[in-house]
């Protein structure tokens, strides 16, 4: 909210009109019973704001300051255009699952318009890191960033992969963000994308939509979300992060908007 309050008056009014106001009520345990978009995060028309103001005068609250230890910056070279760019959020020890992807989606002879990177943080065990380096030398297309690779940092894994796509493969028409244990049929995906009308393809965003889900408050769970991270009783509607298809213009908007959204 601090950044919002520092905006010039006209821009504050623009955002105020864009934000959907919602009632807020807190129970005796400190849990807000209804999601309030003007508190966390802004529920605004990001595309409209980017086009009109581009956040030029607002200090970002979520700057990506991590460093790429392995940077596959030549993955997109050799093509005038890439049809689909896959950002695979992979667990470091899942080499067998990556082998399947190498033999299917990543097969350039069968799917020359597809390119893939595997996105990682730093694994806990040094031997796993060494294995990753060896695997990267064999296959290339590995993006290793210096945050800790764990479930809590899945957001960083997503953002780092999308930022890489925008920076190094900006000519790709679509980006698929997917986890390594979901199989994608690339031939069917390409056929589906080819049949999209142009107006829809420009700002495309698709996945499995979840509604009415609640944070898990059980500390032993790997999906545990403390109230200090998210105080509301329910999540807003959202797309499941395991498989998302986006146009490149949508990805550009997402990576910019991420700088002004609380990391979660």
Coordinates of C-alpha atoms in Angstrom, one line a residue:
X1 CA 0.0 0.0 0.0
X2 CA 2.9 2.4 0.6
X3 CA 3.7 2.5 -3.1
X4 CA 0.1 3.2 -3.9
X5 CA -0.1 6.1 -1.5
X6 CA 3.0 7.7 -3.1
X7 CA 1.4 7.9 -6.5
X8 CA 0.4 11.3 -8.0
X9 CA -3.3 12.1 -7.2
X10 CA -4.5 11.3 -10.7
X11 CA -2.9 7.9 -10.7
X12 CA -4.2 7.2 -7.2
X13 CA -7.7 7.9 -8.5
X14 CA -7.2 5.6 -11.5
X15 CA -6.1 2.7 -9.3
X16 CA -8.9 3.5 -6.8
X17 CA -11.4 3.1 -9.7
X18 CA -9.7 -0.1 -10.9
X19 CA -9.7 -1.8 -7.5
X20 CA -12.7 -3.8 -6.6
X21 CA -13.6 -2.9 -3.0
X22 CA -14.6 -5.7 -0.7
X23 CA -15.7 -5.9 2.9
X24 CA -13.2 -7.0 5.5
X25 CA -14.0 -8.7 8.8
X26 CA -11.5 -10.2 11.2
X27 CA -12.3 -13.0 13.6
X28 CA -11.0 -13.5 17.1
X29 CA -8.0 -15.5 15.8
X30 CA -6.9 -12.7 13.6
X31 CA -8.0 -14.3 10.3
X32 CA -9.6 -12.0 7.8
X33 CA -12.7 -13.8 6.7
X34 CA -13.0 -12.2 3.2
X35 CA -10.3 -11.6 0.7
X36 CA -9.7 -7.9 0.3
X37 CA -8.0 -7.2 -3.0
X38 CA -6.9 -3.6 -2.1
X39 CA -4.8 -5.0 0.7
X40 CA -3.2 -8.1 -0.8
X41 CA -2.5 -7.6 -3.6
X42 CA -4.0 -5.0 -5.8
X43 CA -6.8 -6.5 -7.8
X44 CA -6.5 -4.3 -10.9
X45 CA -6.5 -4.4 -14.6
X46 CA -2.8 -4.9 -15.0
X47 CA -2.8 -4.7 -18.8
X48 CA -4.6 -1.3 -18.7
X49 CA -2.3 0.1 -16.1
X50 CA 0.8 -1.1 -18.0
X51 CA -0.4 0.5 -21.1
X52 CA -1.2 3.8 -19.5
X53 CA 1.3 4.3 -16.8
X54 CA 3.8 1.4 -16.8
X55 CA 4.4 2.0 -13.1
X56 CA 7.2 4.3 -14.1
X57 CA 7.0 6.5 -11.0
X58 CA 6.4 3.7 -8.5
X59 CA 9.2 1.9 -6.6
X60 CA 8.9 -1.9 -7.0
X61 CA 8.3 -3.9 -3.8
X62 CA 9.5 -7.2 -5.2
X63 CA 12.7 -6.8 -7.1
X64 CA 14.2 -10.0 -8.5
X65 CA 17.8 -9.7 -7.2
X66 CA 18.9 -13.3 -7.7
X67 CA 21.8 -14.4 -9.9
X68 CA 21.7 -17.0 -12.7
X69 CA 24.5 -19.5 -12.0
X70 CA 23.7 -21.5 -15.1
X71 CA 22.3 -19.3 -17.8
X72 CA 21.2 -21.1 -21.0
X73 CA 21.2 -17.8 -23.0
X74 CA 21.6 -19.5 -26.4
X75 CA 18.6 -21.8 -26.1
X76 CA 16.6 -19.7 -28.6
X77 CA 19.4 -19.1 -31.1
X78 CA 19.1 -20.4 -34.6
X79 CA 15.4 -19.7 -35.0
X80 CA 13.7 -16.7 -36.5
X81 CA 10.7 -17.5 -34.3
X82 CA 9.9 -20.0 -31.6
X83 CA 6.3 -21.1 -31.5
X84 CA 6.1 -22.4 -27.9
X85 CA 8.7 -21.9 -25.1
X86 CA 8.4 -24.3 -22.1
X87 CA 9.6 -23.3 -18.7
X88 CA 9.7 -26.5 -16.7
X89 CA 9.8 -26.1 -13.0
X90 CA 11.8 -29.1 -12.1
X91 CA 12.9 -30.7 -8.8
X92 CA 16.7 -31.1 -8.9
X93 CA 16.7 -34.9 -8.2
X94 CA 14.0 -35.6 -10.8
X95 CA 16.4 -36.6 -13.6
X96 CA 14.2 -39.5 -14.8
X97 CA 11.3 -37.1 -15.4
X98 CA 13.5 -34.8 -17.3
X99 CA 14.7 -37.7 -19.5
X100 CA 11.1 -38.3 -20.5
X101 CA 10.7 -34.6 -21.5
X102 CA 14.0 -34.7 -23.4
X103 CA 12.6 -37.6 -25.4
X104 CA 9.2 -35.9 -26.1
X105 CA 8.6 -32.2 -26.0
X106 CA 12.4 -31.3 -26.2
X107 CA 13.0 -33.4 -29.3
X108 CA 13.9 -30.7 -31.9
X109 CA 13.6 -33.1 -34.8
X110 CA 9.9 -33.8 -34.0
X111 CA 9.0 -30.4 -32.7
X112 CA 11.4 -27.8 -34.2
X113 CA 9.2 -24.9 -33.1
X114 CA 9.4 -25.8 -29.4
X115 CA 12.2 -24.8 -27.0
X116 CA 12.5 -25.8 -23.3
X117 CA 14.4 -24.7 -20.2
X118 CA 14.4 -26.4 -16.9
X119 CA 14.3 -24.0 -13.9
X120 CA 16.1 -24.8 -10.6
X121 CA 17.2 -23.3 -7.4
X122 CA 20.1 -24.5 -5.4
X123 CA 19.6 -28.0 -4.1
X124 CA 20.3 -28.9 -0.5
X125 CA 22.9 -31.6 -1.3
X126 CA 26.1 -30.8 -3.0
X127 CA 26.1 -34.1 -4.9
X128 CA 22.7 -33.2 -6.5
X129 CA 24.2 -29.9 -7.6
X130 CA 27.1 -31.7 -9.2
X131 CA 24.7 -34.0 -11.0
X132 CA 22.8 -31.1 -12.3
X133 CA 25.9 -29.5 -13.6
X134 CA 26.8 -32.7 -15.5
X135 CA 23.3 -33.0 -16.8
X136 CA 23.3 -29.4 -17.9
X137 CA 26.6 -29.9 -19.9
X138 CA 24.9 -32.9 -21.7
X139 CA 21.5 -31.4 -22.5
X140 CA 21.9 -27.6 -22.1
X141 CA 18.7 -25.6 -21.4
X142 CA 19.2 -25.5 -17.6
X143 CA 18.5 -22.4 -15.6
X144 CA 20.0 -22.5 -12.1
X145 CA 19.4 -19.5 -9.9
X146 CA 20.9 -18.8 -6.5
X147 CA 17.8 -19.2 -4.3
X148 CA 17.2 -22.3 -2.2
X149 CA 15.2 -24.9 -4.1
X150 CA 12.2 -25.9 -2.0
X151 CA 8.5 -25.8 -2.1
X152 CA 8.3 -22.4 -0.4
X153 CA 10.3 -20.9 -3.3
X154 CA 8.1 -22.1 -6.1
X155 CA 7.0 -18.6 -6.8
X156 CA 10.7 -17.6 -7.3
X157 CA 11.1 -20.6 -9.6
X158 CA 8.1 -19.4 -11.7
X159 CA 9.2 -15.8 -11.8
X160 CA 12.8 -16.6 -12.7
X161 CA 11.7 -18.8 -15.6
X162 CA 9.3 -16.3 -17.0
X163 CA 11.8 -13.5 -16.7
X164 CA 14.3 -15.6 -18.5
X165 CA 11.8 -16.2 -21.3
X166 CA 11.1 -12.5 -21.7
X167 CA 14.8 -11.6 -21.7
X168 CA 16.2 -14.4 -23.9
X169 CA 13.3 -15.7 -25.9
X170 CA 11.1 -12.7 -26.5
X171 CA 10.2 -13.8 -30.0
X172 CA 8.4 -16.9 -28.8
X173 CA 4.6 -16.6 -29.4
X174 CA 3.6 -18.6 -26.3
X175 CA 5.1 -19.7 -23.0
X176 CA 4.1 -22.8 -21.1
X177 CA 4.9 -22.9 -17.4
X178 CA 4.7 -26.5 -16.2
X179 CA 6.0 -28.7 -13.5
X180 CA 8.1 -31.8 -14.4
X181 CA 5.6 -34.4 -13.4
X182 CA 2.9 -33.2 -15.8
X183 CA 3.1 -34.7 -19.2
X184 CA 2.2 -32.4 -22.1
X185 CA 1.3 -33.8 -25.6
X186 CA 3.1 -31.3 -27.7
X187 CA 1.4 -32.2 -31.0
X188 CA -2.0 -31.6 -29.5
X189 CA -0.9 -28.4 -27.8
X190 CA 0.5 -27.0 -31.1
X191 CA -2.7 -27.9 -32.9
X192 CA -4.8 -26.2 -30.2
X193 CA -2.7 -23.0 -30.3
X194 CA -2.7 -22.9 -34.1
X195 CA -6.5 -22.8 -34.0
X196 CA -6.7 -19.8 -31.6
X197 CA -8.2 -16.6 -33.2
X198 CA -5.6 -13.8 -33.4
X199 CA -7.5 -11.6 -31.0
X200 CA -7.4 -14.3 -28.3
X201 CA -3.8 -15.4 -29.0
X202 CA -2.5 -11.9 -28.3
X203 CA -3.4 -11.9 -24.6
X204 CA -3.9 -15.6 -24.0
X205 CA -3.9 -17.0 -20.5
X206 CA -5.2 -20.5 -19.8
X207 CA -5.1 -23.2 -17.2
X208 CA -7.2 -25.0 -14.6
X209 CA -9.1 -22.5 -12.6
X210 CA -9.6 -23.0 -8.8
X211 CA -12.3 -21.3 -6.8
X212 CA -13.0 -21.2 -3.1
X213 CA -9.8 -22.8 -1.9
X214 CA -8.5 -22.2 1.6
X215 CA -4.9 -21.9 3.0
X216 CA -3.6 -24.9 4.8
X217 CA -2.7 -23.9 8.4
X218 CA -1.1 -27.3 9.4
X219 CA 2.7 -26.6 10.0
X220 CA 3.9 -30.1 9.0
X221 CA 2.3 -29.8 5.5
X222 CA 4.5 -28.7 2.7
X223 CA 1.7 -26.4 1.6
X224 CA 1.5 -24.8 5.0
X225 CA 0.7 -21.1 4.8
X226 CA 1.1 -19.1 8.1
X227 CA -1.2 -16.1 8.8
X228 CA 1.8 -13.9 8.7
X229 CA 2.1 -14.8 5.0
X230 CA -1.6 -14.7 4.1
X231 CA -4.2 -13.6 6.6
X232 CA -7.3 -14.3 4.6
X233 CA -9.6 -17.3 5.1
X234 CA -10.0 -18.0 1.4
X235 CA -7.8 -17.6 -1.7
X236 CA -9.2 -15.5 -4.6
X237 CA -9.9 -17.4 -7.9
X238 CA -6.6 -18.4 -9.5
X239 CA -5.1 -20.7 -12.1
X240 CA -3.3 -23.8 -10.8
X241 CA 0.4 -23.2 -11.2
X242 CA 1.3 -26.7 -12.4
X243 CA 0.3 -26.0 -16.0
X244 CA -0.3 -22.6 -17.5
X245 CA -0.3 -21.4 -21.1
X246 CA 0.4 -17.7 -21.8
X247 CA 1.1 -15.5 -24.8
X248 CA 4.4 -13.7 -24.7
X249 CA 2.6 -10.4 -24.2
X250 CA 0.8 -11.8 -21.2
X251 CA 4.2 -13.1 -19.8
X252 CA 5.7 -9.6 -20.2
X253 CA 2.8 -8.1 -18.2
X254 CA 3.1 -10.7 -15.5
X255 CA 6.8 -10.2 -15.0
X256 CA 6.3 -6.5 -14.7
X257 CA 3.3 -6.8 -12.4
X258 CA 5.2 -9.2 -10.2
X259 CA 7.6 -6.4 -9.2
X260 CA 4.6 -4.6 -7.6
X261 CA 3.0 -7.7 -5.9
X262 CA 3.9 -9.1 -2.6
X263 CA 6.0 -12.3 -2.9
X264 CA 4.0 -15.3 -1.9

